[in-house]
Structure formats: structure tokens, C-alpha cells
XYZ file of C-alpha atoms in Angstrom:
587
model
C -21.005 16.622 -46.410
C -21.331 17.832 -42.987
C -19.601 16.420 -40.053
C -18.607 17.206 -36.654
C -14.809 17.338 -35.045
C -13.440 16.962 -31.353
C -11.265 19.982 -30.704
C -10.937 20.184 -27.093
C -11.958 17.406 -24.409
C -11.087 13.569 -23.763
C -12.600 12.739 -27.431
C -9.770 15.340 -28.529
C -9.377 14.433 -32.665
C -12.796 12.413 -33.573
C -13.954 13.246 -36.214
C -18.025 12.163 -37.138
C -20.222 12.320 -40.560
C -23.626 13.808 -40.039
C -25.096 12.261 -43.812
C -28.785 13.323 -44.586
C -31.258 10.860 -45.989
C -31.814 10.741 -50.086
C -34.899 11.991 -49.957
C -34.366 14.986 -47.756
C -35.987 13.215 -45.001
C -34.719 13.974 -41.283
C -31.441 11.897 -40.246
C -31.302 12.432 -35.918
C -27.937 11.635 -34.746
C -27.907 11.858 -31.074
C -24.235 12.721 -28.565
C -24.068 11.753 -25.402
C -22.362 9.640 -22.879
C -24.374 6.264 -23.248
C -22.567 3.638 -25.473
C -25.415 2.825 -27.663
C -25.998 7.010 -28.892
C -24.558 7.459 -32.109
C -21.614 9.727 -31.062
C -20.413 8.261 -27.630
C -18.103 10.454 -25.572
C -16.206 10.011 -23.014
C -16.973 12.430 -20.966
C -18.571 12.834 -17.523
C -20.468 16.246 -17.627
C -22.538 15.750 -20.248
C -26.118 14.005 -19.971
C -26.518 10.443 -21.587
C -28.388 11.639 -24.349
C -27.030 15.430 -24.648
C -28.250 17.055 -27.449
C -29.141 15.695 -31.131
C -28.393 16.927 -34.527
C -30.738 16.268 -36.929
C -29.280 16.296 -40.619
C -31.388 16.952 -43.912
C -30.094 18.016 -47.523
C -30.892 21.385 -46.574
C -29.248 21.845 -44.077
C -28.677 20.588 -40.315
C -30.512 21.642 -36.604
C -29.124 21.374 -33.062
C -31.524 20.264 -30.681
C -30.709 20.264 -26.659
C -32.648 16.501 -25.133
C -33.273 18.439 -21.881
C -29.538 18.202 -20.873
C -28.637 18.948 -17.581
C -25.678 21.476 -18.141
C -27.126 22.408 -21.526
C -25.617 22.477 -24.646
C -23.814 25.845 -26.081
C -23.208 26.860 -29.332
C -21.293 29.460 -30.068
C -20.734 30.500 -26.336
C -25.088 30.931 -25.951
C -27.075 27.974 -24.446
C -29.240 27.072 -27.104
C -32.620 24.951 -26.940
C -32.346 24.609 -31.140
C -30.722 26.314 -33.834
C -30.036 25.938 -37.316
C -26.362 24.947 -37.779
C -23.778 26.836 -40.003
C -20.269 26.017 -41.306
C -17.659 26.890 -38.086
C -20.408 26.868 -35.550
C -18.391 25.908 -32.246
C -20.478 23.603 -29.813
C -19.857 23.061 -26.688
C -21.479 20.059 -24.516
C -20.356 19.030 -21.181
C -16.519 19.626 -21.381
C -16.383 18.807 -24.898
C -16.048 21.459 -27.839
C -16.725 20.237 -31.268
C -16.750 22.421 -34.854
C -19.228 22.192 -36.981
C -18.432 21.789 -40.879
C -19.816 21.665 -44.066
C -18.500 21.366 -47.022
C -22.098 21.089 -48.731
C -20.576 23.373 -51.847
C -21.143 27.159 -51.489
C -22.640 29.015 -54.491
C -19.855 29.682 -57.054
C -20.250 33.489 -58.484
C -16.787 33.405 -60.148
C -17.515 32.838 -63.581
C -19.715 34.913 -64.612
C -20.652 38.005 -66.223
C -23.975 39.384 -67.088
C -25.633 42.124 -68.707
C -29.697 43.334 -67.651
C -31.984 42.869 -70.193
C -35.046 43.929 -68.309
C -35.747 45.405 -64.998
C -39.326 44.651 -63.642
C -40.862 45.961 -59.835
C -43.048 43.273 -58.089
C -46.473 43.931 -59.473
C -49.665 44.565 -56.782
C -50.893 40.830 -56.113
C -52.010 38.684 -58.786
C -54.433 35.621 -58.267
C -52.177 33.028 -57.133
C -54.734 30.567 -55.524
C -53.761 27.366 -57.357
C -49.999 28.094 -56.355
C -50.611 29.326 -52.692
C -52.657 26.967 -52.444
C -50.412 23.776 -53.266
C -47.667 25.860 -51.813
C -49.765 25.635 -48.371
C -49.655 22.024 -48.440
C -46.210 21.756 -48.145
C -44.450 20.785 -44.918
C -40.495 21.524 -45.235
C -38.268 23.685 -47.694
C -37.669 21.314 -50.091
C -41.661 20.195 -50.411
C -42.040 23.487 -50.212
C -39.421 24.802 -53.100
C -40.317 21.158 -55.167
C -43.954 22.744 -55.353
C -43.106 25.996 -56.370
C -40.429 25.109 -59.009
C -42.587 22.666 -60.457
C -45.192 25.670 -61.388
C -42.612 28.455 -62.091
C -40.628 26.098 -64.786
C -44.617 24.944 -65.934
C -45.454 28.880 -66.731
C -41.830 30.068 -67.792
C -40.238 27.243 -69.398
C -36.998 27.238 -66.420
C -34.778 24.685 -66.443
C -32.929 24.698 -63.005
C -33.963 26.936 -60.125
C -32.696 27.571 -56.434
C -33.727 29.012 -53.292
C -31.184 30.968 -51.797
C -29.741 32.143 -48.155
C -27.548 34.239 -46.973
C -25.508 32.004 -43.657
C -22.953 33.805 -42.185
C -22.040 35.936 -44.745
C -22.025 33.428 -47.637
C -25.153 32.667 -50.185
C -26.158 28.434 -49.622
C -28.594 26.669 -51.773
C -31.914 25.924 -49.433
C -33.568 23.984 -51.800
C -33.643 22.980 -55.767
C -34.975 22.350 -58.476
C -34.239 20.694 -61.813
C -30.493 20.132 -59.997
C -29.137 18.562 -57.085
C -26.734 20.850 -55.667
C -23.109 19.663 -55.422
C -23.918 16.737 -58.324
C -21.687 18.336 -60.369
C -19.396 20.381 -58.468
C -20.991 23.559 -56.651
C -23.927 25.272 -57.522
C -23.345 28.333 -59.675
C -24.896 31.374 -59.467
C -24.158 35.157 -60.609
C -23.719 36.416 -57.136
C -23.453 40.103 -58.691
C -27.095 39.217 -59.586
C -27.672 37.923 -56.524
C -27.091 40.628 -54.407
C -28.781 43.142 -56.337
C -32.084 40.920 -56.093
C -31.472 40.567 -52.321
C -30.506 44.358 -51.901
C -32.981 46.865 -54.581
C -35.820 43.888 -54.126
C -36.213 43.557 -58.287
C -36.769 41.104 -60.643
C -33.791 41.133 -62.234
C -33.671 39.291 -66.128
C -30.551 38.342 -67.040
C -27.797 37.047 -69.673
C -24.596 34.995 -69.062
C -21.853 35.813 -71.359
C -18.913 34.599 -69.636
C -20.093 31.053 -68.232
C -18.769 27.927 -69.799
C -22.452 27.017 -70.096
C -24.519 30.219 -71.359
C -27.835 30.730 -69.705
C -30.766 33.629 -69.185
C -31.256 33.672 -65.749
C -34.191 34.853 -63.695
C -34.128 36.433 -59.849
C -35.841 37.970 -57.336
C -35.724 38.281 -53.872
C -38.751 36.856 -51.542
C -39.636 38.321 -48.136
C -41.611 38.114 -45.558
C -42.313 39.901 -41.924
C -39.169 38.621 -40.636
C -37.399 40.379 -43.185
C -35.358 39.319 -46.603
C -36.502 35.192 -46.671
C -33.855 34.500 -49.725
C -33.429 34.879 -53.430
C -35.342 32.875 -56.086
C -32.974 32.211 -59.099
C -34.131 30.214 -62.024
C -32.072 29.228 -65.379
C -32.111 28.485 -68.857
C -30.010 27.652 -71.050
C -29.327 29.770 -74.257
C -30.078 27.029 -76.665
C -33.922 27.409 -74.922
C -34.417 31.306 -75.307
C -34.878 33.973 -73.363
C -37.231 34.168 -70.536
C -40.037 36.565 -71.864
C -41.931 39.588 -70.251
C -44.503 36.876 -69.012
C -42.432 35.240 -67.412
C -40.525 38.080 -65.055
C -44.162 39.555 -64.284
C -44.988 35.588 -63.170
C -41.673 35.429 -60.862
C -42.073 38.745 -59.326
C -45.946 37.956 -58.406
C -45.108 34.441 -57.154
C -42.580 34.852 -54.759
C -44.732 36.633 -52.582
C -46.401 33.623 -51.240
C -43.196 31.498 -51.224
C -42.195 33.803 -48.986
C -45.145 33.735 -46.678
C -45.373 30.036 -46.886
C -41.301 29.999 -45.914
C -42.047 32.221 -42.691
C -44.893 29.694 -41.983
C -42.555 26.503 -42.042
C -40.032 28.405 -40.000
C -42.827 28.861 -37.068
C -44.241 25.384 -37.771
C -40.372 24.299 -36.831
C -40.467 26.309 -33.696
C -43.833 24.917 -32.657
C -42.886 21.570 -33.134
C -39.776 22.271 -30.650
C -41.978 24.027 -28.432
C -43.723 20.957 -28.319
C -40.636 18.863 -27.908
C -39.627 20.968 -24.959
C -42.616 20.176 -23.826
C -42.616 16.597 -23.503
C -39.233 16.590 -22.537
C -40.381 18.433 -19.363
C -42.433 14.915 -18.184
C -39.318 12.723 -19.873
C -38.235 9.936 -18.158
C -35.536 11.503 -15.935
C -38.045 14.856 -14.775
C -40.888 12.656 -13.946
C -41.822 12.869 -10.136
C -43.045 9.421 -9.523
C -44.687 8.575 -6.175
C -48.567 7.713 -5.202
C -48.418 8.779 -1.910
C -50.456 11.638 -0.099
C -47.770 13.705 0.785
C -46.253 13.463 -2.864
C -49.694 14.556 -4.162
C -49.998 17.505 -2.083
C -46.419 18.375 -3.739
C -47.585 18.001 -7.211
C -50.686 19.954 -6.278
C -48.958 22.636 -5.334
C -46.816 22.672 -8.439
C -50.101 22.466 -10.625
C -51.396 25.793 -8.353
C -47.624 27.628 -8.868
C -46.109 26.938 -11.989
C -48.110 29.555 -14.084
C -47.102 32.381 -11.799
C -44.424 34.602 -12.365
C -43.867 34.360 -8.231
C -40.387 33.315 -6.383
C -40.731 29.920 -4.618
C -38.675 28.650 -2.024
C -38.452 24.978 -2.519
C -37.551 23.264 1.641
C -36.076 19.024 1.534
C -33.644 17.264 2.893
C -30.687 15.917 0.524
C -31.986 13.722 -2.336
C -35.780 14.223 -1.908
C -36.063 15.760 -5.247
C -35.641 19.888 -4.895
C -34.438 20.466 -8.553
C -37.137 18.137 -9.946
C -39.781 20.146 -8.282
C -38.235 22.939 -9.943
C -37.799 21.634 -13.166
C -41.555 20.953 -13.248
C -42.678 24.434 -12.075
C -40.075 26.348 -14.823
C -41.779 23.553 -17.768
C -44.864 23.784 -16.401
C -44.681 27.627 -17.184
C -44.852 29.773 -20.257
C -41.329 30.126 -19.274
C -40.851 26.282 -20.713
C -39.634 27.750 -24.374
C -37.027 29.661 -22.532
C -33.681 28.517 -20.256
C -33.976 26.782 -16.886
C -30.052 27.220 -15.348
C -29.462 25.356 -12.239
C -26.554 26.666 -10.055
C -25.731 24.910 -6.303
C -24.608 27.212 -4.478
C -22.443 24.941 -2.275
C -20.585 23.341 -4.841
C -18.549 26.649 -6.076
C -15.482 28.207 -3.850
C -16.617 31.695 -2.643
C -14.746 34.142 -4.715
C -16.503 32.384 -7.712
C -20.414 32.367 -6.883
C -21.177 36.012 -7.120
C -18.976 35.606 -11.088
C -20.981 32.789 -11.656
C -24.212 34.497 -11.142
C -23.709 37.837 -12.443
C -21.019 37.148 -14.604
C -17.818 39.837 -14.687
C -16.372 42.207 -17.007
C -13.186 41.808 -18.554
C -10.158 42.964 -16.165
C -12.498 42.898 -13.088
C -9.935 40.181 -11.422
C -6.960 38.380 -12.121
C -7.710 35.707 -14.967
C -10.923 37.729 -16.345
C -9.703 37.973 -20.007
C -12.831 38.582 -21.053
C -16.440 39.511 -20.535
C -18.685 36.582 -19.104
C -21.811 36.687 -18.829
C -23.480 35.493 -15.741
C -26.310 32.797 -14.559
C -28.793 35.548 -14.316
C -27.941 36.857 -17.535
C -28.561 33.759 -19.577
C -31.520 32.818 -18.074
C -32.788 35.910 -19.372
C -36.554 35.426 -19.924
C -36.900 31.895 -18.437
C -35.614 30.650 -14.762
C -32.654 30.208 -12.420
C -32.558 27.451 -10.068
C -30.391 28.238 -7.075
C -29.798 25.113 -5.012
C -28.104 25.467 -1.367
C -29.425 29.267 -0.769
C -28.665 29.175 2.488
C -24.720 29.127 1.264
C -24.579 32.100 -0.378
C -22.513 34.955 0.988
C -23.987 38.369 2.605
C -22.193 40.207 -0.725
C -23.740 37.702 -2.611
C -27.551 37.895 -0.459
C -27.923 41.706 -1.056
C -26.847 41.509 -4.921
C -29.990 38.497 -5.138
C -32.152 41.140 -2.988
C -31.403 44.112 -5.559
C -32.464 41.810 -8.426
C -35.774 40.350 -7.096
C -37.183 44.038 -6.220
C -35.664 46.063 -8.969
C -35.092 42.855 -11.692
C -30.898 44.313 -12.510
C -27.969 43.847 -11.108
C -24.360 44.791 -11.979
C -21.592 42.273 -13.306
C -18.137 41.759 -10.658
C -15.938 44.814 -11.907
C -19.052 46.579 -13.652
C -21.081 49.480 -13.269
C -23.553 49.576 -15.635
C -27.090 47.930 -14.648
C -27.830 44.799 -16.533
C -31.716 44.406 -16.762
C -33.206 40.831 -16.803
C -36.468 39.171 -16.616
C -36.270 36.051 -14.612
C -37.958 33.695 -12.182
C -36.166 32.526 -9.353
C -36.779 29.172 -7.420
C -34.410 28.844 -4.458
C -33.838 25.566 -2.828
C -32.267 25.299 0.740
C -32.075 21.708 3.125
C -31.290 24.682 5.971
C -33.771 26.027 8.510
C -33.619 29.707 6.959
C -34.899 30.797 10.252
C -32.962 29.894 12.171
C -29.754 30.744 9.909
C -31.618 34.416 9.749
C -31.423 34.234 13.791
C -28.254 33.512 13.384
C -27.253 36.429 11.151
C -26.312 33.745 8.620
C -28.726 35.214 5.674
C -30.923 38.415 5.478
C -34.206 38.851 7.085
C -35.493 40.850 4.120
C -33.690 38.021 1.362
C -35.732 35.477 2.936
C -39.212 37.046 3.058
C -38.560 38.016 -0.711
C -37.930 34.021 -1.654
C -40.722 32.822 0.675
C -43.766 34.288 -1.679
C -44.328 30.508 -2.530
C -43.456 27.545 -0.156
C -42.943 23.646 -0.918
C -41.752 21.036 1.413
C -40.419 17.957 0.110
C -40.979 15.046 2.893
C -38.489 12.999 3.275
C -38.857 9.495 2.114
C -38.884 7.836 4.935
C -42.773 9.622 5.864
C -43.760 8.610 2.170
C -43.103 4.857 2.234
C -45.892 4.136 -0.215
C -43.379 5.612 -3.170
C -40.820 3.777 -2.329
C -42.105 0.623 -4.754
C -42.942 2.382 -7.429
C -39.816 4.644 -7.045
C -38.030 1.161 -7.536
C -39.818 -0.099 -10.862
C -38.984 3.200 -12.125
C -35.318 2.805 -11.735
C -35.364 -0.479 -12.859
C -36.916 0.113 -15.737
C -34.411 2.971 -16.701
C -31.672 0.939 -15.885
C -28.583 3.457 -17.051
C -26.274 -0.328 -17.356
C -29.118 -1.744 -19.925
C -29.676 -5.594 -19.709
C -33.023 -7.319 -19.284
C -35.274 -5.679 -16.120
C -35.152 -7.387 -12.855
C -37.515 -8.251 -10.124
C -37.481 -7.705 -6.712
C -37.981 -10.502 -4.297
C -40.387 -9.984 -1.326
C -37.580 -10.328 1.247
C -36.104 -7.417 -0.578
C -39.111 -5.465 -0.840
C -39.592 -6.149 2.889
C -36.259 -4.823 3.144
C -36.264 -1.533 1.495
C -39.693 -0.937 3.247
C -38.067 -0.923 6.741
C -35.514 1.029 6.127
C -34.840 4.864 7.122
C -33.504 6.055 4.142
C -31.375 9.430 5.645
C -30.257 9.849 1.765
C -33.933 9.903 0.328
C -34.346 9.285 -3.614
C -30.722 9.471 -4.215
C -30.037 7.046 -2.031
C -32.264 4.172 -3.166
C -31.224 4.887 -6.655
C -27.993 4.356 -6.110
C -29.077 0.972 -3.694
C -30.869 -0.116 -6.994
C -28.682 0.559 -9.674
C -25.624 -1.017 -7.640
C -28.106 -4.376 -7.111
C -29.022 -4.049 -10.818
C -25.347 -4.069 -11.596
C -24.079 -6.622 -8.940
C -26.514 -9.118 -8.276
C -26.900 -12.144 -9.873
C -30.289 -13.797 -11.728
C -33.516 -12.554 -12.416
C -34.418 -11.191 -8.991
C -32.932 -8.862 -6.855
C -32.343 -10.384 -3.428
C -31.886 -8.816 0.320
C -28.174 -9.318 0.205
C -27.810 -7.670 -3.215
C -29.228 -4.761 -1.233
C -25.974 -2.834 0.150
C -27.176 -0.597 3.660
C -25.811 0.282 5.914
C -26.362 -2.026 9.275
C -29.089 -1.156 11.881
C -28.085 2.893 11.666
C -30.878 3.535 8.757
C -33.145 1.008 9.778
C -36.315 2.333 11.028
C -37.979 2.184 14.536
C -39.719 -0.261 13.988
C -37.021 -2.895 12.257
C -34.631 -1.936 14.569
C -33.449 -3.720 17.240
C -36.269 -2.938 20.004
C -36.183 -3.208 23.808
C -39.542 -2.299 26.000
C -38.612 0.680 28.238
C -40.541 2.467 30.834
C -42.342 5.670 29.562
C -40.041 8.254 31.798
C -37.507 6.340 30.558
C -38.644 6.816 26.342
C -38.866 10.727 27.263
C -35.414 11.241 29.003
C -33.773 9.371 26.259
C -35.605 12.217 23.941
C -35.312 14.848 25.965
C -31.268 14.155 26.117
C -31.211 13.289 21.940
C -32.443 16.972 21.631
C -30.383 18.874 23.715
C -27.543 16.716 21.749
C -29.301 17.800 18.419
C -29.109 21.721 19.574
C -25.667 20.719 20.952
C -26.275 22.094 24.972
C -28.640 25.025 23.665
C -31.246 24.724 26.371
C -33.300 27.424 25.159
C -33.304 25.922 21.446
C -34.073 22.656 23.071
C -36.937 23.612 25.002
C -38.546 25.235 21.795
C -37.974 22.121 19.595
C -39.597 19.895 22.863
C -42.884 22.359 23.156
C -41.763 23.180 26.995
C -41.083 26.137 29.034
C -37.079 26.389 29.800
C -37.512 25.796 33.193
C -39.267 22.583 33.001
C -36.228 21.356 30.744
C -33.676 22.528 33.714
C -36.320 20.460 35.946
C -36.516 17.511 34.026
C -32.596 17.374 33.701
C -32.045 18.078 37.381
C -34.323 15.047 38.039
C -32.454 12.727 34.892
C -28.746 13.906 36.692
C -28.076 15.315 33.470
């Protein structure tokens, strides 16, 4: 049985059985931080619904739900991935091992002598076999079909498909036996590995098994290489297999293993696909009916097939990393990693580690070799929120990458070549921060190829309704939906909203949470007084129109904090009509 253990996090200890249906039939058990998955853990840095493991006889699949800090397994992020006993995963701040103690092939007890020796004959006609055999849709349909002709035309009694995981043979499928019904599956492993290794039909006798058997094998393959060992049994009492029957087996894997390699892409595609509708999932969707908003998704439609850099422009909470998301899923990049990094958020000795990664000694606490942002993201796209805060060091290592795609890790000096997208994301005026000698000229012309700006929400009030029945709808707390009142429409409407998106989710979910009743009403609404309310809900006194422009004029010069010149560029005016229209306000 196959289960998963907590060895490092808040969860530290739990232990949790992953059981697969009877009838081989996929068994999803989902981790996250929401109550209602089926692991729960208590732990902040993962996603609600993480990642999901999904469980059949043979064998068990991680599979990432779109998770924002992804999931890892085995130190490399991972989309999906066939799971193996020891596997180490890691999801948020939370490292779990992987076991199974499905039973491993037993080669102990045996000890055969070759009858017969046979090569793989030129192809036979196989139709009615490859042809049921390309009906099948998993391993086990697959292996059922096959083992249900084979023991038809030679008379086996048990057969098995076998694998070689991490250096130890596993039963894929059966047939005529359920592996582990009866203690482990046994198999000549001597046998085995000559099958796997010379690529022969090997015929066989036992003569030191408690239960004596002629056993058949012989290795299947395909273009990706070995695909496993077919190895069928019967038991003295039966006979030997004949001639016949070797020739059959050495003809008939040869579509077993095409049909294998065909299952294995059919598994991809249907992730591919998965990836694919997890990029418009609930929490990536970009909802808004507004003109401005379409213009935005226009321009996503027009850029995400390119290969080109795009500088994504918004204030805080407008939705920069969504944009983002949707141009890396809405690319043939979707199959491969999107990595988000804000740039902000890490202390300055650690960016330039975080995004190139560092070699092992390169600074005190660098045990090891780490790879970096860049370097994962190998192949698909790096989000890098808060540009604008990245150092000069920092600026010209980005500049080598985009124009000669390597870099070199902290403490290296050996290029590292990568293939990558960037999409840079800044709430800064980059101008004015290059003017400023705050970030380089040539940087910023290499991330403006492509150029998106987010209004704010406050110039797209028309989303702001449906923006609301979204959240409410995806209420994180659960509990019947809610409705708003028209007083609280009216009040959500007239407000300024300096936070954006983030902001009125966080108005909403709190009203969800604290509010009482059905509805949601003004005063379960909790904003601040008068600051964000807009012009026109504000409190409003009639003013003369000299008046209206010196109180402007002097909320400018405040903005550019006494820069006159700065000022008089943001107004539209010549600098000396500023100094005259401040010599005339006394100012």
C-alpha cells in the first residue's frame, strides 16, 4: 500500500494512505490547505488545493493544480510525474516521503536452466492483437488484452509486465495473478535481466522454486527505449511452453510495446490538456467587462504566442501576475514552468542567488549547489514582479541573459545556457527611475519590446460588480453565497479603491465572513472614511475655477515634492509659467 509521511513542516509525523480503487480505476487524493481536501495541512505557503496524487494498482502520479509556489519532487518543480518508493516531495514548507510497500518482485528463490534461446522474428501478422491491443486505454486494459491472447495461443498461466523504478523490477500490470495476493510477486530476476539486457526470448525451467514452473520472457521496446519485460508462467504439472509458443511471445511484444509508448503520450496529452484548463481556472481568470479590461485581454490574445519580453505597467493589486499567467498559458510555453519571483520581497544579498542560483562554497551557508529561478524555468517563463527593485549587479546580469540567453551562477564561472521568456512587472515609472540612474537605460529598452498597462480600478468601474460575484462565489470560508444590497453596491461603486483588486477582495471576503444574513449590507463594508471615496462621493464644496487650478497646481508640486521642473512637465506648462502662477498664489 502506498502512503505518504510528514517529515519536516507543522504537519511534522502524519502519516496518510493513498489506496487505489479495485478495479484499477483512478483514486485522486488532493493536499492542500482548505479543510475539506483530503490531506489538510497546516501550512500557509502552499495553495488551497496544491497538488493531487492520483493512486491506481499500478502505480501512483503527482499532479501540480496550478499551485502558486509549485510543488517539488525530488528538489525539481514538477507539473506530473510518476511516483516511486522514497520520492521526497516538497509543497509549500512541507516535505513528505513517498512509500510503497506494493511488494517488489522476489528473485530469491530461484534457479533456472535455458532450454531454448529464440531472436525476435521479422514481424508477423498481428492485426487481431494490435488491433484489440489499440483499444485499450491504460496499462492494465492494456496488459488484460494482451495476456488474455498470449495465455489463449500458449497455454500461460500467470503473466506480468515488468519495470525497472529506481533500480528495482515492479509489476506494471498482471495477469492470471494479483500481485501481492499472496505475498510478492516472484520472478527469476537472473532471467529477467538477461531479457531486459541481450533483448531474447528467453524459455525457461525452475528447479529451485517451491512451486516449479517453465517460464517465458522477453523484453518489449519501443522508441523511448527498453518499455519492460514480458514474463509469463506455467506450472510444471502443465508442460513446457513449446517452440510455438516462444516464436508467438517474441512476435507479440512488439506491438505491446508500441501500444505502451502510445498510452504514455496519451497520459501526457491529457496533462497537457489539464494544464491547459487550469490556465482559465477559477483563481487565473481575469474577470471584468469593461473597455479598458478588453483592450488588456486583447493585447494578451495579440502577445502570448510570441517568444517576445513584455513589460507588464499597474499599480498594486490591479492584476500584473494574472496578466502574466495568461500570456505564459496562453503560449506553447504552457507545458513548461511559469516561476514568479518579486523582486521586492527578498533582502538584497539574496535576489541575484535566487535568480541565478550559486555554486557550492560561493558564500557563507552555500553547502551546496542551487540552482537558480532562471535555471528552472528552463524552457517555459519567469515572472519578475517589482523590476524596478532590482540592483545595478543584478540589472546587467538580466541584460547579459536577454541578449546572449546565459548567465553565470553567484561564485561560478561557467556559462549556464537557458531558454526562457521573461515578463517583467514594475508599479514604478521606469523612466523616470532610468533618469534617475535607478535602472539601466539599455535594461529597460530590452524589457519594453511588448507593453501592457493595467488601469487601475477606479477608471474601470464597470468590473467592479462582476469582480464582486466572482469573489463571492469562490468564497475561500465556504457557506451559502450572499447578496449584495443596493446600498452596498452603491457603496463600492463610489469608492476610489487606491488598493485595486486586492483590495475589494479582501473588503468582500471580510463582509462574507463578518456580516450577518443573506445580504451583504453598507456597514458590513469596512473602508476607510472619506480618504478613498471618489470625487464625486466625497464631501464637495463649489469653488471658483482659479481657485480648482491652484489647489492642483500646489497637489503637484507636493506630488514631485518642490521639483518645479518635474512639476511643470506633469502640468503640460512651461517652467516659467509655474514660477508665475506661484508668485501670483503666494506660494
Amino acid at each position: 500500500m502506498a502512503r505518504l509521511i510528514v517529515i519536516d513542516g507543522p504537519d511534522l509525523g502524519a502519516e496518510y494512505k493513498l489506496e487505489p480503487l479495485s478495479n484499477d480505476s483512478s483514486r485522486e487524493t488532493i493536499i492542500g490547505r482548505d479543510p475539506g481536501v483530503d490531506i489538510p495541512l497546516n501550512d500557509r505557503a502552499i495553495s488551497r488545493e496544491h497538488c493531487k496524487i492520483e493512486t491506481r494498482l499500478s502505480g501512483s502520479r503527482l499532479i501540480d493544480l496550478g499551485s502558486r509556489n509549485r510543488t517539488y519532487l525530488n528538489n525539481d518543480p514538477v507539473e506530473t510525474c510518476r511516483l516511486s518508493n522514497g520520492d521526497l516531495l516538497l509543497v509549500g514548507d512541507t516535505e513528505l516521503r513517498f512509500e510503497d510497500d506494493s511488494p517488489e518482485v522476489e528473485g530469491t528463490a530461484f534457479s533456472s536452466t535455458i532450454l531454448k534461446e529464440i531472436d525476435a522474428p521479422p514481424e508477423e501478422n498481428l492485426l487481431k492483437l494490435s488491433a484489440a491491443l489499440a483499444a485499450s486505454g491504460s496499462t492494465q486494459e492494456l496488459f488484460d488484452e494482451f495476456f488474455t491472447w498470449i495465455a489463449g495461443e500458449t497455454g500461460a498461466q500467470r503473466g506480468m509486465l515488468l519495470e525497472k523504478a529506481r533500480g528495482r523490477w515492479v509489476a506494471r500490470a498482471s495477469g492470471g495473478v494479483t500481485p501481492g495476493e499472496k505475498g510478492a510477486p516472484r520472478a527469476d530476476m537472473k532471467i529477467v535481466e538477461r531479457s531486459a539486457k541481450e533483448g531474447k526470448t528467453l524459455l525457461s525451467r525452475t528447479e529451485t522454486s517451491e512451486l516449479p514452473a517453465f517460464i517465458l520472457s522477453a523484453r518489449t521496446a519501443n522508441s523511448k527505449g527498453i518499455a519492460g519485460v514480458v514474463y509469463l508462467e506455467r506450472a510444471e504439472t502443465a508442460g513446457a511452453f513449446d517452440d510455438m509458443a516462444a516464436e508467438l511471445l517474441a512476435g507479440a511484444v512488439a506491438p505491446l510495446g508500441i501500444n505502451l509508448e502510445r498510452i504514455a503520450e496519451q497520459e501526457l496529452l491529457l496533462e497537457a490538456n489539464r494544464n491547459l484548463l487550469r490556465s482559465i481556472s477559477d483563481d487565473r481568470k481575469i474577470i471584468g467587462e469593461s473597455e479598458e479590461l478588453q483592450e488588456v485581454l486583447d493585447f494578451i490574445q495579440r502577445a502570448a504566442p510570441t517568444p517576445m519580453t513584455v513589460l507588464v505597467q499597474g499599480e498594486t493589486g490591479t492584476g500584473k501576475e494574472l496578466v502574466a499567467s495568461a500570456l505564459h498559458y496562453g503560449s506553447q510555453r504552457r507545458n513548461a514552468p511559469f516561476i514568479a519571483l518579486n523582486c521586492a520581497a527578498l533582502p538584497e544579498n539574496l535576489v541575484e542567488s535566487e535568480l541565478f542560483g550559486h555554486e557550492k562554497g560561493a558564500f557563507t551557508g552555500a553547502i551546496a549547489r542551487k540552482k537558480g529561478r532562471f535555471e528552472l524555468a528552463d524552457g517555459g517563463t519567469v515572472f519578475l514582479d517589482e523590476v524596478g527593485e532590482l540592483t545595478l549587479s543584478c540589472q546587467a546580469k538580466l541584460l547579459r541573459l536577454l541578449e546572449e540567453r546565459c548567465f553565470e551562477r553567484v561564485g561560478g564561472t561557467s556559462p549556464v545556457k537557458v531558454e526562457v521568456r521573461i515578463i517583467a512587472a514594475t508599479n514604478r515609472n521606469l523612466q523616470e527611475a532610468v533618469e534617475a540612474k535607478e535602472f539601466r537605460e539599455d535594461l529597460f529598452y530590452r524589457l519594453n519590446v511588448l507593453n501592457v498597462l493595467i488601469p487601475p480600478l477606479r477608471q474601470r468601474t464597470d468590473d467592479i460588480l462582476p469582480l464582486v460575484d466572482f469573489f463571492i462565489a469562490n468564497n475561500p470560508a465556504g457557506g451559502r453565497p450572499k447578496k449584495m444590497t443596493k446600498k452596498a453596491e452603491k457603496k463600492l461603486l463610489s469608492y476610489s479603491w487606491p488598493g485595486n483588486v486586492r483590495q475589494l477582495r479582501n473588503v468582500i471576503e471580510s463582509a462574507l465572513v463578518l456580516g450577518e444574513g443573506k445580504e451583504i449590507r453598507p456597514d458590513d463594508l469596512v473602508l476607510p472614511e472619506n480618504a478613498g471615496l471618489s470625487p464625486r462621493a466625497a464631501n464637495w464644496e463649489p469653488m471658483s475655477l482659479q481657485a480648482l487650478e491652484r489647489q492642483h497646481v500646489l497637489r503637484v508640486l507636493e506630488h514631485t515634492e518642490g521639483n518645479k521642473k518635474k512639476a511643470a512637465e506633469l502640468l503640460g506648462i512651461e517652467r516659467c509659467t509655474l514660477y508665475s502662477k506661484l508668485k501670483n498664489y503666494d506660494a
